[in-house]
mmCIF file of C-alpha atoms in Angstrom:
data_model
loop_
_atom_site.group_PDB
_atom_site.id
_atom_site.type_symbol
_atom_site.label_atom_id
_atom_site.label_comp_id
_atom_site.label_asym_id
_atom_site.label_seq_id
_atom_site.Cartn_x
_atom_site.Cartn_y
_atom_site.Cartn_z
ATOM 1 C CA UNK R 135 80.711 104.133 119.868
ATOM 2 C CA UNK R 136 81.371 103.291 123.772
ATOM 3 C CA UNK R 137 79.125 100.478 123.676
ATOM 4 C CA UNK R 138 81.327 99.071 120.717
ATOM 5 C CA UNK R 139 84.234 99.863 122.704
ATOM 6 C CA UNK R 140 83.553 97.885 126.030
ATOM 7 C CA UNK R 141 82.340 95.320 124.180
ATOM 8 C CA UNK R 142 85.933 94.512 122.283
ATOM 9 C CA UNK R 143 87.433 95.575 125.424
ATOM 10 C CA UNK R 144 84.987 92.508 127.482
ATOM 11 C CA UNK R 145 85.274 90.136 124.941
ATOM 12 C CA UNK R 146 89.301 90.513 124.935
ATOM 13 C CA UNK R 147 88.987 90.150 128.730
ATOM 14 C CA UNK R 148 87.014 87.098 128.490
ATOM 15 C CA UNK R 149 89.638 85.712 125.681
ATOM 16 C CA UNK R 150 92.604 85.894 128.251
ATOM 17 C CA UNK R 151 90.761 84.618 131.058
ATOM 18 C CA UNK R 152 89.811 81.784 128.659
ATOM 19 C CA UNK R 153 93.540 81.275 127.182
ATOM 20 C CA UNK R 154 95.159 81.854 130.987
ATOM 21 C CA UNK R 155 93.196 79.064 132.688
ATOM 22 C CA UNK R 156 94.327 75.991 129.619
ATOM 23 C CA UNK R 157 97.051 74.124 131.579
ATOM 24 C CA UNK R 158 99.479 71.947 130.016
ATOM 25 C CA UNK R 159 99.164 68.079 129.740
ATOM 26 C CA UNK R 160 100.993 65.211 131.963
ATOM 27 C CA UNK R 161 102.274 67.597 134.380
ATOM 28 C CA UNK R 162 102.945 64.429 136.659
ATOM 29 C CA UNK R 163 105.591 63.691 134.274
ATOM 30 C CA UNK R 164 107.534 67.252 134.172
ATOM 31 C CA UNK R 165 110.414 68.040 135.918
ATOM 32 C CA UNK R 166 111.071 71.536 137.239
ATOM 33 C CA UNK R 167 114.480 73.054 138.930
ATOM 34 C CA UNK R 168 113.976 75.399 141.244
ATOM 35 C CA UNK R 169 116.856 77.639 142.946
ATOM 36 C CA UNK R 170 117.046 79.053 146.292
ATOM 37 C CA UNK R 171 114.669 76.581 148.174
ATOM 38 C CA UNK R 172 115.766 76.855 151.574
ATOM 39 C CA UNK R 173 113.190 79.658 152.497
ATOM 40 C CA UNK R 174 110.525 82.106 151.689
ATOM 41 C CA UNK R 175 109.527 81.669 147.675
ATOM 42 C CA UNK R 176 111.359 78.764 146.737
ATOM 43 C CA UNK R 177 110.174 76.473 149.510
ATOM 44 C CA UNK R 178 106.620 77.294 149.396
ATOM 45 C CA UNK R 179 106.854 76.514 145.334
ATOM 46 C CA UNK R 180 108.539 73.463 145.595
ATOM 47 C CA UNK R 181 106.116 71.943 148.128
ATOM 48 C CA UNK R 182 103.297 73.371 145.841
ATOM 49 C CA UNK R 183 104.321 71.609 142.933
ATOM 50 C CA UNK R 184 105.060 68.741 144.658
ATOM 51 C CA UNK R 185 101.644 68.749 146.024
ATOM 52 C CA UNK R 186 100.399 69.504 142.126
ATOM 53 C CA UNK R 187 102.555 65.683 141.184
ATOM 54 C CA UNK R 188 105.067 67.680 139.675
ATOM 55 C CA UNK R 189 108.619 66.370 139.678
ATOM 56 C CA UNK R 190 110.142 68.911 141.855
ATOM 57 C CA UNK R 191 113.882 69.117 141.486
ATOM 58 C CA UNK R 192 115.146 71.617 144.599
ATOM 59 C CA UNK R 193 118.225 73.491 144.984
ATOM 60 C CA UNK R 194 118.936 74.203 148.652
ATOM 61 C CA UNK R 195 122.521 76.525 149.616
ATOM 62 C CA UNK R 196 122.276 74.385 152.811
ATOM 63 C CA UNK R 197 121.758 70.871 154.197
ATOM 64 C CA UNK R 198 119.854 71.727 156.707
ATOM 65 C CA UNK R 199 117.522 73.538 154.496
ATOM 66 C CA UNK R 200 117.215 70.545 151.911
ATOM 67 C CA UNK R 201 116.264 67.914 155.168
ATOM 68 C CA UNK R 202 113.473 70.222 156.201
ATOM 69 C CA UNK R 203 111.921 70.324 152.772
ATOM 70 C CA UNK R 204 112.212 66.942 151.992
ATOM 71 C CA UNK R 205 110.527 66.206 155.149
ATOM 72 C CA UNK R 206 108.019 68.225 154.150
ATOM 73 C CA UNK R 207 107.037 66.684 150.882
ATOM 74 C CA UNK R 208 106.977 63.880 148.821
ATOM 75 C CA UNK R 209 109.279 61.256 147.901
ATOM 76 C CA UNK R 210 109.061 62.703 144.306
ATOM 77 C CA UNK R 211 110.936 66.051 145.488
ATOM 78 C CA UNK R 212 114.896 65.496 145.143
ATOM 79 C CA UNK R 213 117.235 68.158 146.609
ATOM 80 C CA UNK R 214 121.061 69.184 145.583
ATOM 81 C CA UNK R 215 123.359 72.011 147.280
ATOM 82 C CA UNK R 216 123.881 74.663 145.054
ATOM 83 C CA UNK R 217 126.082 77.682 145.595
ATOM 84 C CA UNK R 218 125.033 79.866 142.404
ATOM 85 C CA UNK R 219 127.967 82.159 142.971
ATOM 86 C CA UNK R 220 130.791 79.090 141.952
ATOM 87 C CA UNK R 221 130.757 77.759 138.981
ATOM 88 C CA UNK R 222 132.022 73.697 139.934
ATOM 89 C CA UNK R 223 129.065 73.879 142.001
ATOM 90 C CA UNK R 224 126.482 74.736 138.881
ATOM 91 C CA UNK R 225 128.261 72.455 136.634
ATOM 92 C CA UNK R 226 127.775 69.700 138.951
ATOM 93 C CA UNK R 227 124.077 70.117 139.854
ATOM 94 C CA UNK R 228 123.243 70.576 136.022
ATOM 95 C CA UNK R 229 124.818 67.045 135.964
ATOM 96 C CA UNK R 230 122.991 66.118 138.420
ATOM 97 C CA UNK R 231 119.835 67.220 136.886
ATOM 98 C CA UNK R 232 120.408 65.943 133.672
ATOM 99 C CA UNK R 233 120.836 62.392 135.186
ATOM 100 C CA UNK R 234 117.435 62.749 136.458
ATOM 101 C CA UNK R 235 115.735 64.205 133.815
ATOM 102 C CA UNK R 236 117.285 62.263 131.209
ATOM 103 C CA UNK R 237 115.834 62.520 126.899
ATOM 104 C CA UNK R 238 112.758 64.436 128.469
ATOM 105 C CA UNK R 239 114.564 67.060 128.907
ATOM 106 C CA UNK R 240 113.864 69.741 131.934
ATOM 107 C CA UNK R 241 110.239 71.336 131.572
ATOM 108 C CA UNK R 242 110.815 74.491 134.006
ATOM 109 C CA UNK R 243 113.635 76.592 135.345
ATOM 110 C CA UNK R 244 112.664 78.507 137.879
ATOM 111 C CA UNK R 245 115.705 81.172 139.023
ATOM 112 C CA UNK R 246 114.840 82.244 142.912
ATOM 113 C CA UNK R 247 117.775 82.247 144.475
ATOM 114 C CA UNK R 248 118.468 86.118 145.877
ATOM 115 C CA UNK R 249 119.996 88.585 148.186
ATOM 116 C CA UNK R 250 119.026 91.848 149.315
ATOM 117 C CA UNK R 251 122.551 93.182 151.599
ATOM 118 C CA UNK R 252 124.693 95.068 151.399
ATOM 119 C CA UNK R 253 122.306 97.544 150.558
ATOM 120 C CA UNK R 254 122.075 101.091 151.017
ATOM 121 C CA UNK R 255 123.328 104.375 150.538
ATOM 122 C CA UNK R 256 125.907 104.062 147.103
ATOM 123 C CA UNK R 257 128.629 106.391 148.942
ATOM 124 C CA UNK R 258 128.618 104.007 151.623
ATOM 125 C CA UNK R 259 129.768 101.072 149.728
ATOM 126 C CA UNK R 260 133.003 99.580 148.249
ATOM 127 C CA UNK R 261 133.062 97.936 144.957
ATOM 128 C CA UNK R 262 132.645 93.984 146.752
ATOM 129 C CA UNK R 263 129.510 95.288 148.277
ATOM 130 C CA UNK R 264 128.033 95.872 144.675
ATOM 131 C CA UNK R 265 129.796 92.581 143.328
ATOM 132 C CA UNK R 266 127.802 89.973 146.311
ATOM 133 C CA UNK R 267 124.702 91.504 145.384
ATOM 134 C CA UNK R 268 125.325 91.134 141.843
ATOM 135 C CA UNK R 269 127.162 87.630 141.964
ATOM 136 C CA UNK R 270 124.237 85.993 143.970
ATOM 137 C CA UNK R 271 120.942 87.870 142.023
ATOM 138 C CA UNK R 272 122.424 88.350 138.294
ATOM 139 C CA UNK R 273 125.670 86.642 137.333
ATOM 140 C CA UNK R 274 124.716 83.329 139.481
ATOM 141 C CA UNK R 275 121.315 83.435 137.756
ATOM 142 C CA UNK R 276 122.872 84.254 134.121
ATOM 143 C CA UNK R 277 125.101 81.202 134.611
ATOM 144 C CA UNK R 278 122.633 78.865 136.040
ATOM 145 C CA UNK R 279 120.372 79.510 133.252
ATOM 146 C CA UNK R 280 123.130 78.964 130.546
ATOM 147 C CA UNK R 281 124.244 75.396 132.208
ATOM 148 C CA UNK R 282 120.646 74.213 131.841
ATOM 149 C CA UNK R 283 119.328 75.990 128.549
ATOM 150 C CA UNK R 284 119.972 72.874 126.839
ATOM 151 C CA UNK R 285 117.921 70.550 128.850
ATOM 152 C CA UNK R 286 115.222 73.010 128.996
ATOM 153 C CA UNK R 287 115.298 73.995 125.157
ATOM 154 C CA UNK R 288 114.841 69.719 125.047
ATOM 155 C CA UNK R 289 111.729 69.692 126.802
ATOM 156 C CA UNK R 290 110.452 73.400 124.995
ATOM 157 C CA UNK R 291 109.833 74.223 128.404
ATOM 158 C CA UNK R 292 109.537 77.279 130.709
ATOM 159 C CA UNK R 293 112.658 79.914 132.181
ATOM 160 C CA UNK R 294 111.222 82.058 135.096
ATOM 161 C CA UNK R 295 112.992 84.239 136.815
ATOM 162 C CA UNK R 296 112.394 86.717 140.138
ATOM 163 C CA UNK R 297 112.773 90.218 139.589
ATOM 164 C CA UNK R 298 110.993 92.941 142.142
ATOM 165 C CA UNK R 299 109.525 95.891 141.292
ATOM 166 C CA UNK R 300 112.924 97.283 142.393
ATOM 167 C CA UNK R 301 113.855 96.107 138.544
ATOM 168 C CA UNK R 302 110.646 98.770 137.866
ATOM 169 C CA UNK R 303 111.917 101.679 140.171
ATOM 170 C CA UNK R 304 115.416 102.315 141.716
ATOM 171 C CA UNK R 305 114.372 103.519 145.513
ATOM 172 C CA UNK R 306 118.031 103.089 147.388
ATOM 173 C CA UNK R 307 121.524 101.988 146.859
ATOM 174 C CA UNK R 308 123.473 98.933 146.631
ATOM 175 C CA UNK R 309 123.490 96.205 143.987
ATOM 176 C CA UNK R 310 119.517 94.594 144.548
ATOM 177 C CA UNK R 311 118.320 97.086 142.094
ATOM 178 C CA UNK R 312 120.830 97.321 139.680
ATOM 179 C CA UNK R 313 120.742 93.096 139.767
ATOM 180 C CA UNK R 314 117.065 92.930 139.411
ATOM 181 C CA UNK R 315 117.166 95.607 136.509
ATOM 182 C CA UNK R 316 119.599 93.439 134.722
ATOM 183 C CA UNK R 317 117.297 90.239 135.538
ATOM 184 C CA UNK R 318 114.644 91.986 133.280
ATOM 185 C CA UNK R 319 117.258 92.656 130.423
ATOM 186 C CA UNK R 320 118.642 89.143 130.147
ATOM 187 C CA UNK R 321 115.191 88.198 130.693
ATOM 188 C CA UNK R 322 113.513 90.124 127.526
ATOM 189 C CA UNK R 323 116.884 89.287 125.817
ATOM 190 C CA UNK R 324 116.525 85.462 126.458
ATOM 191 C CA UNK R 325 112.708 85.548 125.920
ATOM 192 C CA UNK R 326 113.111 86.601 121.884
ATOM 193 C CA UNK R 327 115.746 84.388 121.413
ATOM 194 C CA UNK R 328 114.342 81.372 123.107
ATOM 195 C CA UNK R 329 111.000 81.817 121.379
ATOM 196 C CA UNK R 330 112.425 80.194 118.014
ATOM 197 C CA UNK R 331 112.593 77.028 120.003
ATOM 198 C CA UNK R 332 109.223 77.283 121.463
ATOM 199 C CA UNK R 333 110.547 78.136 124.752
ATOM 200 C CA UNK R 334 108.928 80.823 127.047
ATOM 201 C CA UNK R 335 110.562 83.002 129.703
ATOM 202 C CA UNK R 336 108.801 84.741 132.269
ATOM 203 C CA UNK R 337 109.492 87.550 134.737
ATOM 204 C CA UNK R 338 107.872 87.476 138.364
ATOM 205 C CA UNK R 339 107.980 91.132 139.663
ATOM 206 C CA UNK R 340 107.061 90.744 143.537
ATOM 207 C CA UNK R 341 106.210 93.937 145.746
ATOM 208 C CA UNK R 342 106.950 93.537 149.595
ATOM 209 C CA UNK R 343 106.541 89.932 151.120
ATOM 210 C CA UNK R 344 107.798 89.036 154.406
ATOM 211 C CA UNK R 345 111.046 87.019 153.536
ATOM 212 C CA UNK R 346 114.472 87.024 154.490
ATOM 213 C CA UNK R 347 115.246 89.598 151.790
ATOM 214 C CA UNK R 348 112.704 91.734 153.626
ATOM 215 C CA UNK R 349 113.922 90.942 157.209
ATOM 216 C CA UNK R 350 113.462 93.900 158.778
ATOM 217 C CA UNK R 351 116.332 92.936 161.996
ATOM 218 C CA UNK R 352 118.765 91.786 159.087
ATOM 219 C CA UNK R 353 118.243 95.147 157.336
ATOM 220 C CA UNK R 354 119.031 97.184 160.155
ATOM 221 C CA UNK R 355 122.052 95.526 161.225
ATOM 222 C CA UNK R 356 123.756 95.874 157.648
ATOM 223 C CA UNK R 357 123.122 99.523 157.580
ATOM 224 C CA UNK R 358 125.147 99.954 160.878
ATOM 225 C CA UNK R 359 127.375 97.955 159.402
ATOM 226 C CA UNK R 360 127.881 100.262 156.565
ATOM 227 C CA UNK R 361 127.602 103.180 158.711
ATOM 228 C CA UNK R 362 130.299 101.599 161.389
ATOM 229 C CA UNK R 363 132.621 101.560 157.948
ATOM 230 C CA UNK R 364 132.736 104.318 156.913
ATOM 231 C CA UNK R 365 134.684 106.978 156.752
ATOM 232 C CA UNK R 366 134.678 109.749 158.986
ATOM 233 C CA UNK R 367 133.827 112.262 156.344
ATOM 234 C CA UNK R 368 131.189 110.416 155.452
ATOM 235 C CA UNK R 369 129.765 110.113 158.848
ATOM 236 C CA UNK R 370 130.184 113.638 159.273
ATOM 237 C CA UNK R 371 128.399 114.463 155.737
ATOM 238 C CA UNK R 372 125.323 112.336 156.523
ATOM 239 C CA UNK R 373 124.816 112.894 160.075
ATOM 240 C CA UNK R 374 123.484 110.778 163.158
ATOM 241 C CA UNK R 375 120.096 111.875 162.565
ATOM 242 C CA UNK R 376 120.077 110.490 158.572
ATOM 243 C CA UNK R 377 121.370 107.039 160.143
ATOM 244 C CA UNK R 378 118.836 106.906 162.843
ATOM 245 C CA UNK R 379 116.009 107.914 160.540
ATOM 246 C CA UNK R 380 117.022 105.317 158.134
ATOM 247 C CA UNK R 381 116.746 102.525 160.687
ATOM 248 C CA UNK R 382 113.556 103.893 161.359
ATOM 249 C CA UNK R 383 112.075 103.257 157.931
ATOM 250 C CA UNK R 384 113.402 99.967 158.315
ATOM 251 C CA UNK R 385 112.491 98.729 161.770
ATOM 252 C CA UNK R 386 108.651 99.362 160.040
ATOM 253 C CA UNK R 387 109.165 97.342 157.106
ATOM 254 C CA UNK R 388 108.055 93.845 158.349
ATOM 255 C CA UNK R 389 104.374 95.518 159.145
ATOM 256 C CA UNK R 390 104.864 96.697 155.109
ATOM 257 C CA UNK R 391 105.445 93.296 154.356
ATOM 258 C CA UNK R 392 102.547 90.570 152.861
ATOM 259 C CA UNK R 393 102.756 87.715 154.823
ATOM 260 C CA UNK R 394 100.837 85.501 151.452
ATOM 261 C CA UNK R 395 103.693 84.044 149.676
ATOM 262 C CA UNK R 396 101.467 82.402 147.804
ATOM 263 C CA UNK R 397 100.887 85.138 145.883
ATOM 264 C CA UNK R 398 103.883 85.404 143.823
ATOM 265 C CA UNK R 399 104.368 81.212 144.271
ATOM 266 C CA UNK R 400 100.637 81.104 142.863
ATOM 267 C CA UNK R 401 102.289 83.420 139.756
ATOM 268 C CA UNK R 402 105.333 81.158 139.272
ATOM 269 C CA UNK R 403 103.162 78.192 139.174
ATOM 270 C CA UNK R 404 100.927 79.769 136.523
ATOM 271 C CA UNK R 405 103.872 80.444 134.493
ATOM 272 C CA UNK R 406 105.688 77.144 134.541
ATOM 273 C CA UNK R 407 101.722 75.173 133.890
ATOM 274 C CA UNK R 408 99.891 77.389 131.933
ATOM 275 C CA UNK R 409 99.817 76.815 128.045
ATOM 276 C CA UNK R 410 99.797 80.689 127.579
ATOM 277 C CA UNK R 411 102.062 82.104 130.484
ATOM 278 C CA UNK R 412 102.408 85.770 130.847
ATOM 279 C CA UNK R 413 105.157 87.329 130.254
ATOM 280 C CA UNK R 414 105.545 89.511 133.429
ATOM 281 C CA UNK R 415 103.659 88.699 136.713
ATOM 282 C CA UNK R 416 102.913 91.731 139.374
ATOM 283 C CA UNK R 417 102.512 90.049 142.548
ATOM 284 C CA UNK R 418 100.969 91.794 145.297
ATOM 285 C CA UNK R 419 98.942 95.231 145.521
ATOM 286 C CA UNK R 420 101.333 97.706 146.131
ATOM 287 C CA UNK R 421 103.213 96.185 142.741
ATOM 288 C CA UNK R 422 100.027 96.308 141.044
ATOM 289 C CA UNK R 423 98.439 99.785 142.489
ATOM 290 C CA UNK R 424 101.520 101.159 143.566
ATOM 291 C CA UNK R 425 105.237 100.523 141.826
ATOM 292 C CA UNK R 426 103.853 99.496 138.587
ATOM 293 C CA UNK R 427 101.965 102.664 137.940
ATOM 294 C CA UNK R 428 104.737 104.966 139.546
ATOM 295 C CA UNK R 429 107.408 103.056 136.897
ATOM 296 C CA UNK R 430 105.556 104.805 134.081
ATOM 297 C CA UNK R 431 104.828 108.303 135.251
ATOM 298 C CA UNK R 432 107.790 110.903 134.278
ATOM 299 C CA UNK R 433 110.897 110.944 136.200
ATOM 300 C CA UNK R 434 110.880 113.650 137.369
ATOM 301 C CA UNK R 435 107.681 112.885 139.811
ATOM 302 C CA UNK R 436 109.232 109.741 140.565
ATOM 303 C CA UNK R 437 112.741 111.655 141.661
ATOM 304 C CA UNK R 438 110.234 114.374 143.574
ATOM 305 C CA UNK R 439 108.414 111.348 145.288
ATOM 306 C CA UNK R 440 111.879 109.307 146.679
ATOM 307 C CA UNK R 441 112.926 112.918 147.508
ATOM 308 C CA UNK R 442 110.583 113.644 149.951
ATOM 309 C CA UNK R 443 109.862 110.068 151.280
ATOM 310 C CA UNK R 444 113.531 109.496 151.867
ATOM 311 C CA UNK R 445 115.906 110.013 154.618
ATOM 312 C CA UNK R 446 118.035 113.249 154.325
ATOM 313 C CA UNK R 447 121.202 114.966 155.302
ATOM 314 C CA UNK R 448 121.614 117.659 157.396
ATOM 315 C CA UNK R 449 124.561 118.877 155.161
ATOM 316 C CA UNK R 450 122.521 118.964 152.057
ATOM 317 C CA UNK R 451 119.603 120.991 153.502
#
């Protein structure tokens, strides 16, 4: 009976590692869009397609960001400012797209673009710290995707958005987890109603990479923002010692960090090439050993776990 059993289970293995490495045809002649190229993710991916012969289309928030990566790559690669919070400046680069891309339509959309601060503790927040989060990492992302839809459902290409495992597990305050939840739902929503037109959506999950999301200095600094803010009830209620343990965490994060971008790029690259994408992508270990796994065990453990790991008040002791 085992025997049987780890044979179906090897020969499925073998079937997805077969189906997983097929890669799409004329890939030289594919355009892909890619947000939030500046830094970190989205300007290691759009020199690695570039490098693949890819027609990389790259949206930088700055000038200064687009002239290094174009000096980086290719005359192929093309580069427009985006601002993914206004909406004149998404109509005009899907214009701008669609004059490139023309009756081929746009093979991959790949939504990078993100911010990680203000984060923190909720109570230390006011609504517009929620609402930058949330403008930059979900509503920007919703809107981009819903400007280009068209061109992409032309093509019957690819939609991949960045999550984090913080769209897995809520471990702190602020608006990057509740944006990154929401990038799975209008993911999974957008996946079954895409698939009629033989389009595919994928979600990249990433655990902790060395970006400026993760800057450790950057981090810090808005949490004594925050703190500096507040109230002084709040203050009072939380303590000096829950502040300075809280930097703490943080000034260790950067040695947390994976320094291999590649490993979530290499994921995005799968997902926009391969003929049978995934629909999810773990990147990194701790996603894969760590978050994952903890995402499906009962809450309870998972409340008993950020309970003990996390930094508390002296008032609630």
């Amino acid at each position: 009976m085992w025997l049987y059993l780890v044979a179906v289970v090897g020969l499925w293995m073998l079937l997805r590692l077969f189906r997983e490495r097929q890669v799409v045809g004329h890939l030289h002649d594919k355009y892909v869009f890619i947000t939030g190229c500046d830094s970190g993710f989205g300007n290691l991916l759009a020199r690695q397609l570039d490098r693949r012969g890819m027609r990389v289309l790259a949206a930088c928030l700055m000038e200064e960001g687009a002239e290094q990566l174009r000096s980086k790559t290719s005359e192929r690669l093309e580069t427009v400012i985006l601002d993914v919070t206004k909406s004149e400046s998404i109509v005009t680069a899907t214009q701008w797209v669609k004059e490139r891309v023309g009756n081929r339509g746009l093979w991959g959309l790949v939504n990078n673009a993100g911010i990680s601060i203000p984060f923190g503790p909720n109570e230390w927040m006011n609504k517009q710290n929620f609402a930058t989060v949330l403008d930059v990492n979900l509503l920007g992302m919703i809107e981009v995707t819903l400007n280009m839809l068209p061109l992409v459902r032309k093509a019957r290409g690819r939609v991949v958005n960045v999550a984090s495992i913080f769209g897995r597990v809520s471990f702190f305050g602020g608006g990057y987890c509740i944006s990154k939840y929401g990038v799975e739902a209008f993911s999974d929503s957008l996946r079954r109603e895409l698939s009629y037109f033989g389009v595919k959506v994928a979600i990249i999950e990433p655990g902790f990479f060395l970006t400026d999301v993760t800057n450790s200095a950057r981090l810090s600094s808005n949490i004594q923002m925050l703190w500096d803010q507040t109230s002084s009830e709040i203050r009072e209620t939380y303590g000096e010692k829950y502040l300075a343990s809280y930097l703490k965490k943080l000034n260790g994060l950067d040695q947390m960090c994976n320094k291999d971008l590649s490993l979530v790029t290499d994921c995005m690259e799968h997902a926009l090439t391969a003929c049978h994408p995934r629909t999810r992508y773990s990147a990194g270990w701790d996603a894969k050993l760590f978050y994952l796994p903890l995402s499906y065990l009962p809450t309870s453990l998972v409340d008993a776990f950020v309970y003990w790991t996390s930094p508390k008040s002296e008032k609630a002791l």
